[in-house]
PDB file of C-alpha atoms in Angstrom:
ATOM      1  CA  UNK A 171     -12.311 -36.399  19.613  1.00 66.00           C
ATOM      2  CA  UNK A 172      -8.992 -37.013  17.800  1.00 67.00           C
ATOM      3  CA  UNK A 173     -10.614 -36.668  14.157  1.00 62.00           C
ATOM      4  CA  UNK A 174     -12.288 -33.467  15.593  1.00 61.00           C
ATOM      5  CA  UNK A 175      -9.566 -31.640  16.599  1.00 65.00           C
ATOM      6  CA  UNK A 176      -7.459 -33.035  13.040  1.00 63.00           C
ATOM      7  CA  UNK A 177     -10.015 -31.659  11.081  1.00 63.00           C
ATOM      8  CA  UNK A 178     -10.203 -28.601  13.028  1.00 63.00           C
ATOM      9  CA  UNK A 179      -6.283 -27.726  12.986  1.00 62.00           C
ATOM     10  CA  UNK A 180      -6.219 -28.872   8.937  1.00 56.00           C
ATOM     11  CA  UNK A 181      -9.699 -26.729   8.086  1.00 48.00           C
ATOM     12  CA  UNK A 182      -7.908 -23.966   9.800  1.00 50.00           C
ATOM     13  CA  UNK A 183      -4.595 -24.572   7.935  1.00 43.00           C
ATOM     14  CA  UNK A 184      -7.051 -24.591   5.060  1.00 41.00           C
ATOM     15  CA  UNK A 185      -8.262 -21.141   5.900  1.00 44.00           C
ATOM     16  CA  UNK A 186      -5.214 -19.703   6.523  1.00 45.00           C
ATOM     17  CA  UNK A 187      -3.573 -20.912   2.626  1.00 42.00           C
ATOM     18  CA  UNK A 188      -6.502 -19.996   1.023  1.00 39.00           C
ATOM     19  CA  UNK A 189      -6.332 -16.325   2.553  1.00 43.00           C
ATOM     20  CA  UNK A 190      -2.803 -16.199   1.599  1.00 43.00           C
ATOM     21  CA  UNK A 191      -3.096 -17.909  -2.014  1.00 43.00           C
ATOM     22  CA  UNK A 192      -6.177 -15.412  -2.564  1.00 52.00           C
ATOM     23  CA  UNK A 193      -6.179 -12.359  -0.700  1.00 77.00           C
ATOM     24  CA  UNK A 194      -2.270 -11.788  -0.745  1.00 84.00           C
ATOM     25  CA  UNK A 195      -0.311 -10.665  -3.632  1.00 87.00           C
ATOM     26  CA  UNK A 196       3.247  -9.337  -4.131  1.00 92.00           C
ATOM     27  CA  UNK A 197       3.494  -5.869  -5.548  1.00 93.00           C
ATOM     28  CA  UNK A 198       6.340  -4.104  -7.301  1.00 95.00           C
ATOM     29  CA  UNK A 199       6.096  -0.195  -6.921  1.00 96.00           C
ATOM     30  CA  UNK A 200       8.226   2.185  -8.963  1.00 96.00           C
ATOM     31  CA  UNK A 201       8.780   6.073  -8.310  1.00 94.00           C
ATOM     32  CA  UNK A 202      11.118   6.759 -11.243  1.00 92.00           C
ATOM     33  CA  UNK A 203      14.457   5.085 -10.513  1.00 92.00           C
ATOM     34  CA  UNK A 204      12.739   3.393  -6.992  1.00 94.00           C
ATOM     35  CA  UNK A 205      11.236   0.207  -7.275  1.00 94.00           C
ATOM     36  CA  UNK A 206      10.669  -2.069  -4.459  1.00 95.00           C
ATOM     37  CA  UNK A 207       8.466  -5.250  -3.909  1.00 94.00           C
ATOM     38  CA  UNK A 208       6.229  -5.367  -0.682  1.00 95.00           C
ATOM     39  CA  UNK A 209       3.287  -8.207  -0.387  1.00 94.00           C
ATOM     40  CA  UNK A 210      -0.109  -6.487  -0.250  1.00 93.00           C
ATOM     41  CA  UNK A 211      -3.429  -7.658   0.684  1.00 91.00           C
ATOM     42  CA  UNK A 212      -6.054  -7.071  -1.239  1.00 88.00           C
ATOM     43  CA  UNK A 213      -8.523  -4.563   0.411  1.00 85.00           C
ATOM     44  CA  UNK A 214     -12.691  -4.826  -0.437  1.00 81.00           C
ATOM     45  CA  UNK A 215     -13.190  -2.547   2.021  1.00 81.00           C
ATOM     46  CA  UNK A 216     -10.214   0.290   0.330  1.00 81.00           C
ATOM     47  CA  UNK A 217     -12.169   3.139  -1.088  1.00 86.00           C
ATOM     48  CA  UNK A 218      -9.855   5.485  -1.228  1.00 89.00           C
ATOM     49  CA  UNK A 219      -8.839   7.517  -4.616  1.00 92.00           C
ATOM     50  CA  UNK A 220      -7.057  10.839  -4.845  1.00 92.00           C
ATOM     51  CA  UNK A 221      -9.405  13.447  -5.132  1.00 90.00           C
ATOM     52  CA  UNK A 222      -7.209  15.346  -7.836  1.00 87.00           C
ATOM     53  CA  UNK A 223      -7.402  12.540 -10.384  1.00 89.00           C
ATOM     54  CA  UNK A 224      -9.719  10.103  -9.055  1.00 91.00           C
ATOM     55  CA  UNK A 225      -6.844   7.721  -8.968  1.00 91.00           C
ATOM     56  CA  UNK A 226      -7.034   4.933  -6.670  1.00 92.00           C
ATOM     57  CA  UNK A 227      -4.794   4.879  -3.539  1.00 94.00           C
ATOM     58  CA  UNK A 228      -2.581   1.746  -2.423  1.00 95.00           C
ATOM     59  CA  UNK A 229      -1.982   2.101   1.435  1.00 93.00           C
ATOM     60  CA  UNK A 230       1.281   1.658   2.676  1.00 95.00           C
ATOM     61  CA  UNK A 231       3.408   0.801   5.879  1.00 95.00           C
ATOM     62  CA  UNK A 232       5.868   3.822   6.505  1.00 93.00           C
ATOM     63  CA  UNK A 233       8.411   1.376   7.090  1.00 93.00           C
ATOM     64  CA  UNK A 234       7.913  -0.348   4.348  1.00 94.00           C
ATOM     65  CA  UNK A 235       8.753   2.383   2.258  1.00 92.00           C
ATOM     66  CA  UNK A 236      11.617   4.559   4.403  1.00 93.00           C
ATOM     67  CA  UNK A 237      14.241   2.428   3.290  1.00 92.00           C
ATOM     68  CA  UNK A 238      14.089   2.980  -0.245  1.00 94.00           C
ATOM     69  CA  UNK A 239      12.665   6.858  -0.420  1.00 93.00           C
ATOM     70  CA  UNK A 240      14.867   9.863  -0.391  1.00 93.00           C
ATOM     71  CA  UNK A 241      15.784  11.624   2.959  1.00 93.00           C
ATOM     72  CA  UNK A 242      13.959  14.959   1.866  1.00 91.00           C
ATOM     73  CA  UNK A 243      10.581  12.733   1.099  1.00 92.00           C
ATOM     74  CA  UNK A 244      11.158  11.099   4.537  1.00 93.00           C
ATOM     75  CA  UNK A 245      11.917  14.302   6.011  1.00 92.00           C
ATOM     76  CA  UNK A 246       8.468  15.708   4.335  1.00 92.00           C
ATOM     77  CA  UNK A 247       6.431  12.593   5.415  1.00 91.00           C
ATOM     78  CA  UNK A 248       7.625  12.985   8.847  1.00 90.00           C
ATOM     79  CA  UNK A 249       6.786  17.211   8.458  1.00 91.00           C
ATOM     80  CA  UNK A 250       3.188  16.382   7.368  1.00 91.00           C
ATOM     81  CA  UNK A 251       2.616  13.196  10.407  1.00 87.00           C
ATOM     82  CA  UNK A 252       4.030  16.389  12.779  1.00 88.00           C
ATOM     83  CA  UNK A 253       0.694  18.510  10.997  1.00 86.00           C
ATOM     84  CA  UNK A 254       3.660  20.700   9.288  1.00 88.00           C
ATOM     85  CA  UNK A 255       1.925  21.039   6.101  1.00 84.00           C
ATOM     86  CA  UNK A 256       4.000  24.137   5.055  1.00 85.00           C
ATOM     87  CA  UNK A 257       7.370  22.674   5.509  1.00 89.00           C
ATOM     88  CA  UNK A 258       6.256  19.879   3.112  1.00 88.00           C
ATOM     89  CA  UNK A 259       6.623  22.289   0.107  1.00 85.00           C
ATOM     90  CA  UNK A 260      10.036  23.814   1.332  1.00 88.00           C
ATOM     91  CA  UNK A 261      11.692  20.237   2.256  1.00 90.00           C
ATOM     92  CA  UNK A 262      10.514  18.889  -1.500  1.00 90.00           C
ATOM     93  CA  UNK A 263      10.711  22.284  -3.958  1.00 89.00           C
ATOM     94  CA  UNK A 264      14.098  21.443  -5.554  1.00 88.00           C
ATOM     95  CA  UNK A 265      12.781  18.000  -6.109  1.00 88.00           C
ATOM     96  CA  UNK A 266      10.840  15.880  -8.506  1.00 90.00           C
ATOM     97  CA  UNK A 267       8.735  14.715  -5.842  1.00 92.00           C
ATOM     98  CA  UNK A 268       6.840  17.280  -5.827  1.00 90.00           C
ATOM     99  CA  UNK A 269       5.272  16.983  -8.643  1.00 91.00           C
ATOM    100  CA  UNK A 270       4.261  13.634  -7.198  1.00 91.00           C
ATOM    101  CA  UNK A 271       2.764  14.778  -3.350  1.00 91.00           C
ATOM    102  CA  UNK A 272      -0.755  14.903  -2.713  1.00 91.00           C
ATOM    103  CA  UNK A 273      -2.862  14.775   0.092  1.00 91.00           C
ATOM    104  CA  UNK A 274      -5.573  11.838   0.955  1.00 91.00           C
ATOM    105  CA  UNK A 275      -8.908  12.828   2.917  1.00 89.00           C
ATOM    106  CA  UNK A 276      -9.417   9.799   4.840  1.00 84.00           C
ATOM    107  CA  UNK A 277     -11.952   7.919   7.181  1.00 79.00           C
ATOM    108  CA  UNK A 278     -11.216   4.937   9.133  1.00 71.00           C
ATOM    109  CA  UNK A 279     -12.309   3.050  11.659  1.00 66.00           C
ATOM    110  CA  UNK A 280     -11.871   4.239  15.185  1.00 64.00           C
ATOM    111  CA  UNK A 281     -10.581   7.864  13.918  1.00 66.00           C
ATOM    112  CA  UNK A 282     -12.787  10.727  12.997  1.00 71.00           C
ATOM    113  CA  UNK A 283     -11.503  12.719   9.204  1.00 77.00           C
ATOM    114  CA  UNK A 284      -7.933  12.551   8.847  1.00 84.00           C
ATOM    115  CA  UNK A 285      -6.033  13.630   5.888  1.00 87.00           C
ATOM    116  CA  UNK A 286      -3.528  10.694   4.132  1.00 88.00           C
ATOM    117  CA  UNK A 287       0.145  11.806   2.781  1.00 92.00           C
ATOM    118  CA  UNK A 288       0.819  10.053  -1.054  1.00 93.00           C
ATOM    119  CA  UNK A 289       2.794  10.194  -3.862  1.00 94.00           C
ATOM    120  CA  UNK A 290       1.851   9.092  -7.328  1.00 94.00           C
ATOM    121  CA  UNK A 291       3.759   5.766  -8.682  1.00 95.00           C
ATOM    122  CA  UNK A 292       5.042   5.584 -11.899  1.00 95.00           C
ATOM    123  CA  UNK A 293       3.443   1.842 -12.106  1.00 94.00           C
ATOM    124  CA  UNK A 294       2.985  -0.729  -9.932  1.00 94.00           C
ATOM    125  CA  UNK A 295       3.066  -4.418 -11.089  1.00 92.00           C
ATOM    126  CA  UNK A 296       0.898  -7.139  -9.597  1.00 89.00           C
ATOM    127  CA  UNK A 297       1.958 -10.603  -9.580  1.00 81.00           C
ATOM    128  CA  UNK A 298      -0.838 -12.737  -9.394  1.00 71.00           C
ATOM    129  CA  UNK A 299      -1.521 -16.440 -10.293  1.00 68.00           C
ATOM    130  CA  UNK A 300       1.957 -16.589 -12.374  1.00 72.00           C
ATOM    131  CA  UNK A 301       0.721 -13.665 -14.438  1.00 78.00           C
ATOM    132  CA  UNK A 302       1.815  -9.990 -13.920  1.00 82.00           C
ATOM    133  CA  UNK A 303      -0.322  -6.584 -14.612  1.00 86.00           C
ATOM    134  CA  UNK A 304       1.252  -3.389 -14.426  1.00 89.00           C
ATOM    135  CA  UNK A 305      -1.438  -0.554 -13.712  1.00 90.00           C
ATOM    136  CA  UNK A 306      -0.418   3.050 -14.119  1.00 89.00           C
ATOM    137  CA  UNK A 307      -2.053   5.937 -12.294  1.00 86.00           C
ATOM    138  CA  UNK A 308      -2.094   4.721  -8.719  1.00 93.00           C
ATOM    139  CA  UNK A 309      -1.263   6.612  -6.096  1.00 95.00           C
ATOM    140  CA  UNK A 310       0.482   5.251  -2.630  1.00 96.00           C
ATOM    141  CA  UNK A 311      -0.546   6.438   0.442  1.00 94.00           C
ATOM    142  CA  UNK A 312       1.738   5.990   3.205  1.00 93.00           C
ATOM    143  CA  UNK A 313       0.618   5.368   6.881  1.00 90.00           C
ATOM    144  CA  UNK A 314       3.165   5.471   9.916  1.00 87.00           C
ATOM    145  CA  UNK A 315       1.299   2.443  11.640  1.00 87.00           C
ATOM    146  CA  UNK A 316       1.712  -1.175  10.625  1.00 90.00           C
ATOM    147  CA  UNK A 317      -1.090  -2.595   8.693  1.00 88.00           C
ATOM    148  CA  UNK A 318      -0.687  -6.094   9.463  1.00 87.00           C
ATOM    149  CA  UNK A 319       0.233  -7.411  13.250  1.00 87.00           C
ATOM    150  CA  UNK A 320       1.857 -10.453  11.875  1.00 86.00           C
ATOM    151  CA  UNK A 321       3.763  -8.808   9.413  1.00 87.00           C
ATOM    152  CA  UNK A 322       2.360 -10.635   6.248  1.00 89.00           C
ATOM    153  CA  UNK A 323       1.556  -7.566   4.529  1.00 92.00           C
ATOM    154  CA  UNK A 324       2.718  -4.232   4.035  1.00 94.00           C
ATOM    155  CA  UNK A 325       0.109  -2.449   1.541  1.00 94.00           C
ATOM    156  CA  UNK A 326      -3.523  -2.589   0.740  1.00 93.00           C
ATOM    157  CA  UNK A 327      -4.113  -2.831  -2.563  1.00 91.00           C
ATOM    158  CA  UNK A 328      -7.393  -1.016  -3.768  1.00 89.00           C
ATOM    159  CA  UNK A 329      -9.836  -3.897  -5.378  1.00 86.00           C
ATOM    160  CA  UNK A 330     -10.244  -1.301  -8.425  1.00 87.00           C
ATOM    161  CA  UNK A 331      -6.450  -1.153  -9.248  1.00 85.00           C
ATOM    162  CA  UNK A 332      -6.714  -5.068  -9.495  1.00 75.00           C
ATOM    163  CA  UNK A 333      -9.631  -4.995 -12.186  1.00 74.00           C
ATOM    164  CA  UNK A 334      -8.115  -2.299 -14.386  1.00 74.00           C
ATOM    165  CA  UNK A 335      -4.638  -4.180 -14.126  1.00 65.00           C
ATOM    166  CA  UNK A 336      -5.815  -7.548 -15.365  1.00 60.00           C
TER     167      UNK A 336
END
């Protein structure tokens, strides 16, 4: 019984470092002078890609993100969660962020159609394996609700962004 539950515990410690050594990957993301690192997991399942470009889309954890983004590009995000879309272009038209907004049709699971604020990075690097890619036309999608319970990650990375990168 005692070897059982040993292997058990260490198969599951295992599991857990091989998820984290595999699946997780810190990510630098710049927005001109902005650049801030948040781990990411990395998402088979994200699909999503701007529909203006066809840019892939990196989700990210509001929070994540407030700290380092401009109060009129909080004050937008938080215009467009309140369905606002109007505002967004008044709070953001003496800025460069602008130029950087666009809107993410989305579908996930347990909610119908919803539509996704993002802004398009400059570049984000990917450290991975003691190498780092930069990839260039991603776009970040930012989402009020935590992605990760346990607070290991803050951003999906798109499994497309991770190909071109490398």
């Amino acid at each position: 019984g005692t070897v059982a539950i040993t292997t058990e515990i260490g198969w599951g410690y295992v599991r857990r470092r091989f998820r984290e050594w595999f699946l997780y990957v810190p990510i630098e993301i710049h927005f001109g002078d902005i650049q801030f690192q948040v781990n990411a997991l990395i998402d088979t399942g994200n699909k999503l890609k701007d529909p203006l470009t066809g840019s892939s889309v990196v989700l990210l954890e509001y929070d994540a993100a407030a700290k380092f983004l401009p109060e009129e590009v909080k004050r937008a995000f938080m215009a467009f969660d309140a369905g606002d879309l109007g505002l967004i272009s008044e709070l953001l038209a003496d800025s460069t962020w602008l130029s950087r907004f666009r809107v993410i049709p989305f579908i996930s699971i347990g909610e119908r159609k919803s539509l996704l604020p993002g802004f398009r990075a400059d570049k984000i690097l990917i450290s991975e394996k003691h190498k780092d890619f930069q990839a260039k036309n991603v776009v970040v999608g930012i989402h009020i609700m935590k992605l990760s319970s346990k607070g290991s990650f803050a951003a999906l990375l798109h499994p497309d962004i991770l190909a071109e990168a490398s």
